[in-house]
Amino acid sequence: MSRFRIDKIDSVVAGSLVENSPYLSVFVVPEVLENLSPRVDWWLVSKGDEPLCVWPVTLNSEGRVQLPGFTYYVGPLWLKSMDDLPGHRSLSETSGAYELFIRTFIENYREVRASLPLGLLDVRAFDWWNYHEPTLKRFVIRPRYTALIDRLDQQTEQEIISGFRELRRRELRRVEKFLGGLLADRAGAEELVALYGKTLERQGKSFQETTKKQIGRLAELVDTPHAEVFSFRSKETGECVSAVLLLYDPFSAHMVLNLLHEDSRKTGLGPWTVTQSILGAKSRGCLRYDFNGANSPNRGDDKHSYGSRPSLHFQVEYSEKSE
């Protein structure tokens, strides 16, 4: 492990390092992550003079390690593809770097929480932590699924829609008679919060103040190159009736909010707004569309109905704190 060194770095250095990582997502772009988390500590492991991996640790307002709401893939960000290395070298570098990260995080925070990026499937270093120490805690490793539409740049609009389930295509035809009463207009933070609150109300769930604040922070990103909202309001009432909020990195569009007014649920407006966001991502030059989260059968079924495929990633957690 002596070959490896760990350093705390600032967000400027982190941004310059991660911008060319094959595992980069918008959620670990410093400008975005530091907007969505009260505090971010950036750590770098190097081997000799070679930077290997950047890992942002996000903390809540109480100083406890916590992944921010509505984020994904916030964890170790390797600066080169592990798949391009021989198996023995990939295992050696990941094992050595992860051991140093984990020991440092336990020493500084007493816990580790991360969402591994897509394509980083080797979790042996986490699985074997304290494996031979039955009295000590071990990592909890959770498989998570997302839903991806790939090759947006290689498909026409017609080809993308032809990949939808027939029900979705029927809904796109149904909505045509309602479009005359709609106005494409950017929804504000308060409107996104209101729509999200109504969704939770229908589900019988409470609306936490921290969630309201997080949606507000997401809305702030629409004023940057990293985000866009596709939203429509009723010409009759002026009320926002549907919205999809996307976050962008150089290759992907990430859906983080998909909201629909109760009165519009049977009009086809929801699938139509999602479709507009997919086509908007294509016109922006994105190579893929990530629905971000397809873990339950119901959510997976909904998101796969747009022609997406499942993709596996992992979430890892370790804590020496008493809950």
PDB file of C-alpha atoms in Angstrom:
ATOM      1  CA  MET A   1       0.000   0.000   0.000  1.00  0.00           C
ATOM      2  CA  SER A   2       3.053   2.262   0.396  1.00  0.00           C
ATOM      3  CA  ARG A   3       3.018   2.835  -3.362  1.00  0.00           C
ATOM      4  CA  PHE A   4      -0.238   4.739  -2.955  1.00  0.00           C
ATOM      5  CA  ARG A   5      -0.703   8.215  -1.513  1.00  0.00           C
ATOM      6  CA  ILE A   6      -3.884  10.027  -0.520  1.00  0.00           C
ATOM      7  CA  ASP A   7      -4.383  13.787  -0.520  1.00  0.00           C
ATOM      8  CA  LYS A   8      -7.241  16.145   0.114  1.00  0.00           C
ATOM      9  CA  ILE A   9      -7.660  18.456  -2.880  1.00  0.00           C
ATOM     10  CA  ASP A  10      -9.819  21.443  -3.721  1.00  0.00           C
ATOM     11  CA  SER A  11     -12.712  21.473  -6.175  1.00  0.00           C
ATOM     12  CA  VAL A  12     -10.700  23.251  -8.889  1.00  0.00           C
ATOM     13  CA  VAL A  13      -8.076  20.509  -8.954  1.00  0.00           C
ATOM     14  CA  ALA A  14     -10.786  17.854  -8.726  1.00  0.00           C
ATOM     15  CA  GLY A  15     -12.656  19.349 -11.677  1.00  0.00           C
ATOM     16  CA  SER A  16      -9.542  19.418 -13.846  1.00  0.00           C
ATOM     17  CA  LEU A  17      -8.822  15.774 -13.034  1.00  0.00           C
ATOM     18  CA  VAL A  18     -12.284  14.267 -13.476  1.00  0.00           C
ATOM     19  CA  GLU A  19     -13.293  16.080 -16.665  1.00  0.00           C
ATOM     20  CA  ASN A  20     -11.704  13.369 -18.837  1.00  0.00           C
ATOM     21  CA  SER A  21     -12.605  10.385 -16.674  1.00  0.00           C
ATOM     22  CA  PRO A  22     -14.422   7.600 -18.578  1.00  0.00           C
ATOM     23  CA  TYR A  23     -16.703   7.310 -15.515  1.00  0.00           C
ATOM     24  CA  LEU A  24     -17.641  10.983 -15.377  1.00  0.00           C
ATOM     25  CA  SER A  25     -21.270  11.897 -14.730  1.00  0.00           C
ATOM     26  CA  VAL A  26     -22.852  15.256 -14.090  1.00  0.00           C
ATOM     27  CA  PHE A  27     -23.357  14.339 -10.433  1.00  0.00           C
ATOM     28  CA  VAL A  28     -19.616  14.558  -9.709  1.00  0.00           C
ATOM     29  CA  VAL A  29     -18.986  17.776 -11.611  1.00  0.00           C
ATOM     30  CA  PRO A  30     -17.865  20.079  -8.759  1.00  0.00           C
ATOM     31  CA  GLU A  31     -20.164  22.960  -9.731  1.00  0.00           C
ATOM     32  CA  VAL A  32     -23.155  20.615  -9.614  1.00  0.00           C
ATOM     33  CA  LEU A  33     -22.255  18.478  -6.595  1.00  0.00           C
ATOM     34  CA  GLU A  34     -21.295  21.456  -4.437  1.00  0.00           C
ATOM     35  CA  ASN A  35     -24.661  23.021  -5.241  1.00  0.00           C
ATOM     36  CA  LEU A  36     -26.532  19.880  -4.171  1.00  0.00           C
ATOM     37  CA  SER A  37     -24.549  19.035  -1.026  1.00  0.00           C
ATOM     38  CA  PRO A  38     -23.917  21.319   1.981  1.00  0.00           C
ATOM     39  CA  ARG A  39     -20.298  20.159   2.080  1.00  0.00           C
ATOM     40  CA  VAL A  40     -18.034  18.188  -0.243  1.00  0.00           C
ATOM     41  CA  ASP A  41     -14.554  16.938   0.645  1.00  0.00           C
ATOM     42  CA  TRP A  42     -12.513  15.931  -2.413  1.00  0.00           C
ATOM     43  CA  TRP A  43      -9.910  13.163  -2.002  1.00  0.00           C
ATOM     44  CA  LEU A  44      -7.319  11.906  -4.484  1.00  0.00           C
ATOM     45  CA  VAL A  45      -5.330   8.682  -4.468  1.00  0.00           C
ATOM     46  CA  SER A  46      -2.174   8.623  -6.569  1.00  0.00           C
ATOM     47  CA  LYS A  47       0.393   5.933  -7.315  1.00  0.00           C
ATOM     48  CA  GLY A  48       3.746   7.618  -7.379  1.00  0.00           C
ATOM     49  CA  ASP A  49       3.202  10.768  -9.408  1.00  0.00           C
ATOM     50  CA  GLU A  50       0.188   9.353 -11.284  1.00  0.00           C
ATOM     51  CA  PRO A  51      -3.286  10.479 -10.135  1.00  0.00           C
ATOM     52  CA  LEU A  52      -5.509   7.395 -10.086  1.00  0.00           C
ATOM     53  CA  CYS A  53      -8.885   8.095  -8.510  1.00  0.00           C
ATOM     54  CA  VAL A  54     -10.883  11.028  -7.154  1.00  0.00           C
ATOM     55  CA  TRP A  55     -13.555  10.386  -4.518  1.00  0.00           C
ATOM     56  CA  PRO A  56     -15.893  13.163  -3.328  1.00  0.00           C
ATOM     57  CA  VAL A  57     -17.274  12.688   0.180  1.00  0.00           C
ATOM     58  CA  THR A  58     -20.582  14.505   0.659  1.00  0.00           C
ATOM     59  CA  LEU A  59     -21.773  15.582   4.103  1.00  0.00           C
ATOM     60  CA  ASN A  60     -25.079  16.952   5.321  1.00  0.00           C
ATOM     61  CA  SER A  61     -25.558  20.106   7.384  1.00  0.00           C
ATOM     62  CA  GLU A  62     -24.860  18.106  10.575  1.00  0.00           C
ATOM     63  CA  GLY A  63     -21.497  16.975   9.218  1.00  0.00           C
ATOM     64  CA  ARG A  64     -22.526  13.380   8.637  1.00  0.00           C
ATOM     65  CA  VAL A  65     -21.677  11.518   5.435  1.00  0.00           C
ATOM     66  CA  GLN A  66     -24.788  11.420   3.264  1.00  0.00           C
ATOM     67  CA  LEU A  67     -25.422  11.081  -0.450  1.00  0.00           C
ATOM     68  CA  PRO A  68     -27.444  14.111  -1.594  1.00  0.00           C
ATOM     69  CA  GLY A  69     -31.035  13.550  -2.655  1.00  0.00           C
ATOM     70  CA  PHE A  70     -31.718  13.109  -6.374  1.00  0.00           C
ATOM     71  CA  THR A  71     -28.085  12.178  -7.102  1.00  0.00           C
ATOM     72  CA  TYR A  72     -26.487   9.034  -8.480  1.00  0.00           C
ATOM     73  CA  TYR A  73     -22.937   7.757  -9.102  1.00  0.00           C
ATOM     74  CA  VAL A  74     -21.359   9.888  -6.357  1.00  0.00           C
ATOM     75  CA  GLY A  75     -18.333   7.857  -5.388  1.00  0.00           C
ATOM     76  CA  PRO A  76     -14.886   6.790  -6.623  1.00  0.00           C
ATOM     77  CA  LEU A  77     -14.101   8.262 -10.013  1.00  0.00           C
ATOM     78  CA  TRP A  78     -11.242   6.483 -11.720  1.00  0.00           C
ATOM     79  CA  LEU A  79      -9.259   8.622 -14.128  1.00  0.00           C
ATOM     80  CA  LYS A  80      -8.720   5.779 -16.597  1.00  0.00           C
ATOM     81  CA  SER A  81     -10.843   2.813 -17.609  1.00  0.00           C
ATOM     82  CA  MET A  82     -10.296  -0.226 -15.423  1.00  0.00           C
ATOM     83  CA  ASP A  83     -11.551  -2.398 -18.287  1.00  0.00           C
ATOM     84  CA  ASP A  84      -8.542  -1.409 -20.404  1.00  0.00           C
ATOM     85  CA  LEU A  85      -6.069  -2.815 -17.863  1.00  0.00           C
ATOM     86  CA  PRO A  86      -5.005  -6.451 -17.440  1.00  0.00           C
ATOM     87  CA  GLY A  87      -7.059  -8.097 -14.721  1.00  0.00           C
ATOM     88  CA  HIS A  88      -4.160  -8.424 -12.286  1.00  0.00           C
ATOM     89  CA  ARG A  89      -3.259  -4.746 -12.588  1.00  0.00           C
ATOM     90  CA  SER A  90      -6.841  -3.544 -12.306  1.00  0.00           C
ATOM     91  CA  LEU A  91      -7.322  -5.607  -9.150  1.00  0.00           C
ATOM     92  CA  SER A  92      -4.035  -4.410  -7.689  1.00  0.00           C
ATOM     93  CA  GLU A  93      -4.774  -0.729  -8.272  1.00  0.00           C
ATOM     94  CA  THR A  94      -8.388  -0.813  -7.130  1.00  0.00           C
ATOM     95  CA  SER A  95      -7.551  -2.861  -4.026  1.00  0.00           C
ATOM     96  CA  GLY A  96      -4.676  -0.606  -3.004  1.00  0.00           C
ATOM     97  CA  ALA A  97      -6.530   2.635  -3.669  1.00  0.00           C
ATOM     98  CA  TYR A  98      -9.780   1.522  -2.038  1.00  0.00           C
ATOM     99  CA  GLU A  99      -7.963   0.327   1.075  1.00  0.00           C
ATOM    100  CA  LEU A 100      -6.353   3.738   1.473  1.00  0.00           C
ATOM    101  CA  PHE A 101      -9.633   5.556   0.807  1.00  0.00           C
ATOM    102  CA  ILE A 102     -11.563   3.400   3.267  1.00  0.00           C
ATOM    103  CA  ARG A 103      -9.027   3.689   6.087  1.00  0.00           C
ATOM    104  CA  THR A 104      -8.849   7.458   5.591  1.00  0.00           C
ATOM    105  CA  PHE A 105     -12.636   7.847   5.553  1.00  0.00           C
ATOM    106  CA  ILE A 106     -13.099   5.713   8.673  1.00  0.00           C
ATOM    107  CA  GLU A 107     -10.454   7.786  10.431  1.00  0.00           C
ATOM    108  CA  ASN A 108     -12.001  11.104   9.364  1.00  0.00           C
ATOM    109  CA  TYR A 109     -15.733  10.340   9.205  1.00  0.00           C
ATOM    110  CA  ARG A 110     -16.212   6.870  10.735  1.00  0.00           C
ATOM    111  CA  GLU A 111     -18.364   5.939   7.758  1.00  0.00           C
ATOM    112  CA  VAL A 112     -18.318   5.430   3.992  1.00  0.00           C
ATOM    113  CA  ARG A 113     -21.218   5.898   1.601  1.00  0.00           C
ATOM    114  CA  ALA A 114     -20.954   5.826  -2.167  1.00  0.00           C
ATOM    115  CA  SER A 115     -22.866   5.146  -5.337  1.00  0.00           C
ATOM    116  CA  LEU A 116     -20.466   3.558  -7.813  1.00  0.00           C
ATOM    117  CA  PRO A 117     -20.563   4.853 -11.391  1.00  0.00           C
ATOM    118  CA  LEU A 118     -21.913   2.792 -14.238  1.00  0.00           C
ATOM    119  CA  GLY A 119     -19.340   0.353 -15.558  1.00  0.00           C
ATOM    120  CA  LEU A 120     -17.504  -0.007 -12.243  1.00  0.00           C
ATOM    121  CA  LEU A 121     -18.727  -3.435 -11.172  1.00  0.00           C
ATOM    122  CA  ASP A 122     -15.767  -4.818  -9.211  1.00  0.00           C
ATOM    123  CA  VAL A 123     -16.782  -4.559  -5.544  1.00  0.00           C
ATOM    124  CA  ARG A 124     -14.370  -7.161  -4.134  1.00  0.00           C
ATOM    125  CA  ALA A 125     -12.443  -4.614  -2.070  1.00  0.00           C
ATOM    126  CA  PHE A 126     -15.664  -3.685  -0.268  1.00  0.00           C
ATOM    127  CA  ASP A 127     -17.002  -7.210   0.008  1.00  0.00           C
ATOM    128  CA  TRP A 128     -13.809  -8.494   1.659  1.00  0.00           C
ATOM    129  CA  TRP A 129     -13.379  -5.617   4.094  1.00  0.00           C
ATOM    130  CA  ASN A 130     -13.198  -7.195   7.598  1.00  0.00           C
ATOM    131  CA  TYR A 131     -14.137 -10.530   6.012  1.00  0.00           C
ATOM    132  CA  HIS A 132     -11.818 -12.384   8.394  1.00  0.00           C
ATOM    133  CA  GLU A 133     -12.819 -10.282  11.413  1.00  0.00           C
ATOM    134  CA  PRO A 134     -16.235 -11.645  12.501  1.00  0.00           C
ATOM    135  CA  THR A 135     -16.513  -9.166  15.385  1.00  0.00           C
ATOM    136  CA  LEU A 136     -16.104  -6.132  13.128  1.00  0.00           C
ATOM    137  CA  LYS A 137     -18.602  -4.519  10.792  1.00  0.00           C
ATOM    138  CA  ARG A 138     -18.590  -5.136   7.068  1.00  0.00           C
ATOM    139  CA  PHE A 139     -19.787  -3.187   4.066  1.00  0.00           C
ATOM    140  CA  VAL A 140     -23.392  -3.330   2.959  1.00  0.00           C
ATOM    141  CA  ILE A 141     -23.372  -3.693  -0.826  1.00  0.00           C
ATOM    142  CA  ARG A 142     -26.628  -3.000  -2.629  1.00  0.00           C
ATOM    143  CA  PRO A 143     -27.225  -3.762  -6.301  1.00  0.00           C
ATOM    144  CA  ARG A 144     -29.051  -0.869  -7.968  1.00  0.00           C
ATOM    145  CA  TYR A 145     -30.535  -0.575 -11.426  1.00  0.00           C
ATOM    146  CA  THR A 146     -31.028   2.281 -13.789  1.00  0.00           C
ATOM    147  CA  ALA A 147     -32.627   2.408 -17.246  1.00  0.00           C
ATOM    148  CA  LEU A 148     -30.719   3.642 -20.289  1.00  0.00           C
ATOM    149  CA  ILE A 149     -31.567   4.548 -23.861  1.00  0.00           C
ATOM    150  CA  ASP A 150     -28.282   4.152 -25.743  1.00  0.00           C
ATOM    151  CA  ARG A 151     -27.103   5.388 -29.132  1.00  0.00           C
ATOM    152  CA  LEU A 152     -29.329   8.457 -29.254  1.00  0.00           C
ATOM    153  CA  ASP A 153     -26.972   9.965 -31.816  1.00  0.00           C
ATOM    154  CA  GLN A 154     -27.428   6.973 -34.124  1.00  0.00           C
ATOM    155  CA  GLN A 155     -31.229   6.893 -34.057  1.00  0.00           C
ATOM    156  CA  THR A 156     -33.813   9.034 -35.779  1.00  0.00           C
ATOM    157  CA  GLU A 157     -36.785  10.403 -33.863  1.00  0.00           C
ATOM    158  CA  GLN A 158     -38.972   7.769 -35.498  1.00  0.00           C
ATOM    159  CA  GLU A 159     -36.597   4.963 -34.504  1.00  0.00           C
ATOM    160  CA  ILE A 160     -36.508   6.141 -30.897  1.00  0.00           C
ATOM    161  CA  ILE A 161     -40.295   6.255 -30.624  1.00  0.00           C
ATOM    162  CA  SER A 162     -40.688   2.926 -32.407  1.00  0.00           C
ATOM    163  CA  GLY A 163     -38.780   1.398 -29.489  1.00  0.00           C
ATOM    164  CA  PHE A 164     -41.515   2.504 -27.057  1.00  0.00           C
ATOM    165  CA  ARG A 165     -44.135   0.096 -25.795  1.00  0.00           C
ATOM    166  CA  GLU A 166     -47.342   0.270 -27.825  1.00  0.00           C
ATOM    167  CA  LEU A 167     -49.170   1.809 -24.847  1.00  0.00           C
ATOM    168  CA  ARG A 168     -46.742   4.748 -24.877  1.00  0.00           C
ATOM    169  CA  ARG A 169     -47.217   5.265 -28.607  1.00  0.00           C
ATOM    170  CA  ARG A 170     -50.991   5.300 -28.116  1.00  0.00           C
ATOM    171  CA  GLU A 171     -50.608   7.913 -25.387  1.00  0.00           C
ATOM    172  CA  LEU A 172     -48.537  10.080 -27.724  1.00  0.00           C
ATOM    173  CA  ARG A 173     -51.385   9.959 -30.245  1.00  0.00           C
ATOM    174  CA  ARG A 174     -53.966  10.674 -27.543  1.00  0.00           C
ATOM    175  CA  VAL A 175     -52.220  13.810 -26.288  1.00  0.00           C
ATOM    176  CA  GLU A 176     -52.437  15.544 -29.667  1.00  0.00           C
ATOM    177  CA  LYS A 177     -55.961  16.802 -28.983  1.00  0.00           C
ATOM    178  CA  PHE A 178     -54.820  18.452 -25.739  1.00  0.00           C
ATOM    179  CA  LEU A 179     -51.693  20.200 -27.036  1.00  0.00           C
ATOM    180  CA  GLY A 180     -53.591  23.279 -28.212  1.00  0.00           C
ATOM    181  CA  GLY A 181     -54.379  24.113 -24.604  1.00  0.00           C
ATOM    182  CA  LEU A 182     -50.743  23.948 -23.474  1.00  0.00           C
ATOM    183  CA  LEU A 183     -47.906  26.427 -23.474  1.00  0.00           C
ATOM    184  CA  ALA A 184     -44.239  25.419 -23.346  1.00  0.00           C
ATOM    185  CA  ASP A 185     -42.885  27.552 -20.532  1.00  0.00           C
ATOM    186  CA  ARG A 186     -40.087  27.071 -18.004  1.00  0.00           C
ATOM    187  CA  ALA A 187     -41.357  26.026 -14.587  1.00  0.00           C
ATOM    188  CA  GLY A 188     -39.900  27.809 -11.590  1.00  0.00           C
ATOM    189  CA  ALA A 189     -38.600  26.252  -8.405  1.00  0.00           C
ATOM    190  CA  GLU A 190     -41.832  26.840  -6.478  1.00  0.00           C
ATOM    191  CA  GLU A 191     -43.871  25.165  -9.227  1.00  0.00           C
ATOM    192  CA  LEU A 192     -41.578  22.117  -9.263  1.00  0.00           C
ATOM    193  CA  VAL A 193     -41.851  21.880  -5.490  1.00  0.00           C
ATOM    194  CA  ALA A 194     -45.652  22.145  -5.691  1.00  0.00           C
ATOM    195  CA  LEU A 195     -45.934  19.415  -8.339  1.00  0.00           C
ATOM    196  CA  TYR A 196     -43.608  17.130  -6.405  1.00  0.00           C
ATOM    197  CA  GLY A 197     -45.594  17.732  -3.219  1.00  0.00           C
ATOM    198  CA  LYS A 198     -48.834  16.785  -4.948  1.00  0.00           C
ATOM    199  CA  THR A 199     -47.229  13.584  -6.179  1.00  0.00           C
ATOM    200  CA  LEU A 200     -46.229  12.645  -2.632  1.00  0.00           C
ATOM    201  CA  GLU A 201     -49.686  13.557  -1.387  1.00  0.00           C
ATOM    202  CA  ARG A 202     -51.274  11.129  -3.855  1.00  0.00           C
ATOM    203  CA  GLN A 203     -48.908   8.440  -2.564  1.00  0.00           C
ATOM    204  CA  GLY A 204     -49.721   9.224   1.072  1.00  0.00           C
ATOM    205  CA  LYS A 205     -46.151  10.307   1.835  1.00  0.00           C
ATOM    206  CA  SER A 206     -44.938  13.311   3.812  1.00  0.00           C
ATOM    207  CA  PHE A 207     -42.966  16.093   2.156  1.00  0.00           C
ATOM    208  CA  GLN A 208     -39.748  16.705   4.064  1.00  0.00           C
ATOM    209  CA  GLU A 209     -38.322  20.216   4.240  1.00  0.00           C
ATOM    210  CA  THR A 210     -34.921  18.917   3.138  1.00  0.00           C
ATOM    211  CA  THR A 211     -36.507  17.541  -0.036  1.00  0.00           C
ATOM    212  CA  LYS A 212     -38.122  20.886  -0.805  1.00  0.00           C
ATOM    213  CA  LYS A 213     -34.770  22.606  -0.457  1.00  0.00           C
ATOM    214  CA  GLN A 214     -33.081  20.024  -2.669  1.00  0.00           C
ATOM    215  CA  ILE A 215     -35.605  20.550  -5.471  1.00  0.00           C
ATOM    216  CA  GLY A 216     -34.905  24.265  -5.182  1.00  0.00           C
ATOM    217  CA  ARG A 217     -31.186  23.589  -5.597  1.00  0.00           C
ATOM    218  CA  LEU A 218     -31.891  21.449  -8.670  1.00  0.00           C
ATOM    219  CA  ALA A 219     -33.968  24.265 -10.138  1.00  0.00           C
ATOM    220  CA  GLU A 220     -31.051  26.664  -9.627  1.00  0.00           C
ATOM    221  CA  LEU A 221     -28.957  24.502 -11.959  1.00  0.00           C
ATOM    222  CA  VAL A 222     -31.293  25.330 -14.868  1.00  0.00           C
ATOM    223  CA  ASP A 223     -29.453  28.654 -15.026  1.00  0.00           C
ATOM    224  CA  THR A 224     -26.228  26.746 -15.807  1.00  0.00           C
ATOM    225  CA  PRO A 225     -25.201  24.624 -18.825  1.00  0.00           C
ATOM    226  CA  HIS A 226     -25.727  21.513 -16.709  1.00  0.00           C
ATOM    227  CA  ALA A 227     -29.538  21.425 -16.601  1.00  0.00           C
ATOM    228  CA  GLU A 228     -32.723  21.975 -18.564  1.00  0.00           C
ATOM    229  CA  VAL A 229     -36.391  21.738 -17.681  1.00  0.00           C
ATOM    230  CA  PHE A 230     -39.065  20.640 -20.152  1.00  0.00           C
ATOM    231  CA  SER A 231     -42.331  21.958 -18.776  1.00  0.00           C
ATOM    232  CA  PHE A 232     -45.794  22.903 -19.934  1.00  0.00           C
ATOM    233  CA  ARG A 233     -48.553  24.939 -18.400  1.00  0.00           C
ATOM    234  CA  SER A 234     -52.276  25.173 -19.017  1.00  0.00           C
ATOM    235  CA  LYS A 235     -53.257  28.196 -21.105  1.00  0.00           C
ATOM    236  CA  GLU A 236     -56.580  28.266 -19.273  1.00  0.00           C
ATOM    237  CA  THR A 237     -55.307  28.278 -15.688  1.00  0.00           C
ATOM    238  CA  GLY A 238     -51.672  29.285 -16.123  1.00  0.00           C
ATOM    239  CA  GLU A 239     -50.721  26.378 -13.888  1.00  0.00           C
ATOM    240  CA  CYS A 240     -47.706  24.172 -14.600  1.00  0.00           C
ATOM    241  CA  VAL A 241     -49.097  20.723 -15.411  1.00  0.00           C
ATOM    242  CA  SER A 242     -46.014  18.698 -16.376  1.00  0.00           C
ATOM    243  CA  ALA A 243     -42.252  18.943 -16.031  1.00  0.00           C
ATOM    244  CA  VAL A 244     -39.136  16.858 -16.612  1.00  0.00           C
ATOM    245  CA  LEU A 245     -35.819  18.121 -15.258  1.00  0.00           C
ATOM    246  CA  LEU A 246     -32.654  16.839 -16.893  1.00  0.00           C
ATOM    247  CA  LEU A 247     -29.037  17.187 -15.826  1.00  0.00           C
ATOM    248  CA  TYR A 248     -26.366  16.976 -18.525  1.00  0.00           C
ATOM    249  CA  ASP A 249     -22.774  15.839 -18.742  1.00  0.00           C
ATOM    250  CA  PRO A 250     -20.847  15.692 -22.047  1.00  0.00           C
ATOM    251  CA  PHE A 251     -22.301  12.312 -23.022  1.00  0.00           C
ATOM    252  CA  SER A 252     -25.538  11.729 -21.117  1.00  0.00           C
ATOM    253  CA  ALA A 253     -28.823  13.265 -20.090  1.00  0.00           C
ATOM    254  CA  HIS A 254     -30.019  12.305 -16.602  1.00  0.00           C
ATOM    255  CA  MET A 255     -33.669  12.506 -15.603  1.00  0.00           C
ATOM    256  CA  VAL A 256     -33.906  13.688 -11.997  1.00  0.00           C
ATOM    257  CA  LEU A 257     -37.525  14.901 -11.859  1.00  0.00           C
ATOM    258  CA  ASN A 258     -40.593  13.676 -13.745  1.00  0.00           C
ATOM    259  CA  LEU A 259     -43.731  15.475 -12.544  1.00  0.00           C
ATOM    260  CA  LEU A 260     -47.336  15.517 -13.689  1.00  0.00           C
ATOM    261  CA  HIS A 261     -50.452  17.290 -12.441  1.00  0.00           C
ATOM    262  CA  GLU A 262     -53.232  15.007 -11.242  1.00  0.00           C
ATOM    263  CA  ASP A 263     -55.717  16.423 -13.785  1.00  0.00           C
ATOM    264  CA  SER A 264     -53.403  15.512 -16.689  1.00  0.00           C
ATOM    265  CA  ARG A 265     -52.744  11.894 -15.794  1.00  0.00           C
ATOM    266  CA  LYS A 266     -55.092  10.447 -18.440  1.00  0.00           C
ATOM    267  CA  THR A 267     -54.244  12.845 -21.258  1.00  0.00           C
ATOM    268  CA  GLY A 268     -50.940  11.325 -22.375  1.00  0.00           C
ATOM    269  CA  LEU A 269     -49.145  14.507 -21.353  1.00  0.00           C
ATOM    270  CA  GLY A 270     -46.732  12.706 -19.027  1.00  0.00           C
ATOM    271  CA  PRO A 271     -45.292  10.367 -21.696  1.00  0.00           C
ATOM    272  CA  TRP A 272     -45.322  13.245 -24.194  1.00  0.00           C
ATOM    273  CA  THR A 273     -43.199  15.419 -21.866  1.00  0.00           C
ATOM    274  CA  VAL A 274     -40.774  12.547 -21.282  1.00  0.00           C
ATOM    275  CA  THR A 275     -40.537  12.062 -25.044  1.00  0.00           C
ATOM    276  CA  GLN A 276     -39.804  15.751 -25.573  1.00  0.00           C
ATOM    277  CA  SER A 277     -36.981  15.498 -23.047  1.00  0.00           C
ATOM    278  CA  ILE A 278     -35.517  12.423 -24.789  1.00  0.00           C
ATOM    279  CA  LEU A 279     -35.609  14.178 -28.155  1.00  0.00           C
ATOM    280  CA  GLY A 280     -34.219  17.315 -26.546  1.00  0.00           C
ATOM    281  CA  ALA A 281     -31.282  15.309 -25.198  1.00  0.00           C
ATOM    282  CA  LYS A 282     -30.680  13.905 -28.673  1.00  0.00           C
ATOM    283  CA  SER A 283     -30.715  17.356 -30.266  1.00  0.00           C
ATOM    284  CA  ARG A 284     -28.221  18.494 -27.640  1.00  0.00           C
ATOM    285  CA  GLY A 285     -25.811  15.795 -28.793  1.00  0.00           C
ATOM    286  CA  CYS A 286     -26.174  13.351 -25.886  1.00  0.00           C
ATOM    287  CA  LEU A 287     -25.272   9.755 -26.625  1.00  0.00           C
ATOM    288  CA  ARG A 288     -27.587   8.266 -24.024  1.00  0.00           C
ATOM    289  CA  TYR A 289     -30.559   9.045 -21.800  1.00  0.00           C
ATOM    290  CA  ASP A 290     -30.429   7.813 -18.215  1.00  0.00           C
ATOM    291  CA  PHE A 291     -33.742   7.525 -16.354  1.00  0.00           C
ATOM    292  CA  ASN A 292     -31.744   7.285 -13.104  1.00  0.00           C
ATOM    293  CA  GLY A 293     -33.359   4.660 -10.959  1.00  0.00           C
ATOM    294  CA  ALA A 294     -35.285   1.574 -12.038  1.00  0.00           C
ATOM    295  CA  ASN A 295     -35.035  -0.576  -8.945  1.00  0.00           C
ATOM    296  CA  SER A 296     -38.624  -1.544  -8.225  1.00  0.00           C
ATOM    297  CA  PRO A 297     -40.607  -3.639 -10.710  1.00  0.00           C
ATOM    298  CA  ASN A 298     -43.133  -0.812 -11.123  1.00  0.00           C
ATOM    299  CA  ARG A 299     -40.566   1.898 -11.777  1.00  0.00           C
ATOM    300  CA  GLY A 300     -38.548  -0.410 -13.975  1.00  0.00           C
ATOM    301  CA  ASP A 301     -41.607  -1.297 -16.026  1.00  0.00           C
ATOM    302  CA  ASP A 302     -42.500   2.360 -16.515  1.00  0.00           C
ATOM    303  CA  LYS A 303     -39.010   3.423 -17.577  1.00  0.00           C
ATOM    304  CA  HIS A 304     -38.389   0.412 -19.790  1.00  0.00           C
ATOM    305  CA  SER A 305     -41.616   1.221 -21.623  1.00  0.00           C
ATOM    306  CA  TYR A 306     -39.639   3.985 -23.379  1.00  0.00           C
ATOM    307  CA  GLY A 307     -37.262   1.488 -24.938  1.00  0.00           C
ATOM    308  CA  SER A 308     -34.593   1.633 -22.253  1.00  0.00           C
ATOM    309  CA  ARG A 309     -32.462  -1.270 -21.082  1.00  0.00           C
ATOM    310  CA  PRO A 310     -31.514  -2.126 -17.482  1.00  0.00           C
ATOM    311  CA  SER A 311     -28.018  -1.363 -16.283  1.00  0.00           C
ATOM    312  CA  LEU A 312     -26.498  -2.490 -12.976  1.00  0.00           C
ATOM    313  CA  HIS A 313     -24.434  -0.442 -10.569  1.00  0.00           C
ATOM    314  CA  PHE A 314     -23.723  -0.692  -6.836  1.00  0.00           C
ATOM    315  CA  GLN A 315     -24.163   1.319  -3.677  1.00  0.00           C
ATOM    316  CA  VAL A 316     -21.770   0.637  -0.799  1.00  0.00           C
ATOM    317  CA  GLU A 317     -22.142   1.665   2.845  1.00  0.00           C
ATOM    318  CA  TYR A 318     -20.092   1.223   5.981  1.00  0.00           C
ATOM    319  CA  SER A 319     -20.498   2.882   9.363  1.00  0.00           C
ATOM    320  CA  GLU A 320     -18.865   2.635  12.758  1.00  0.00           C
ATOM    321  CA  LYS A 321     -21.383   5.090  14.187  1.00  0.00           C
ATOM    322  CA  SER A 322     -24.310   3.964  16.302  1.00  0.00           C
ATOM    323  CA  GLU A 323     -27.571   4.589  14.482  1.00  0.00           C
TER     324      GLU A 323
END
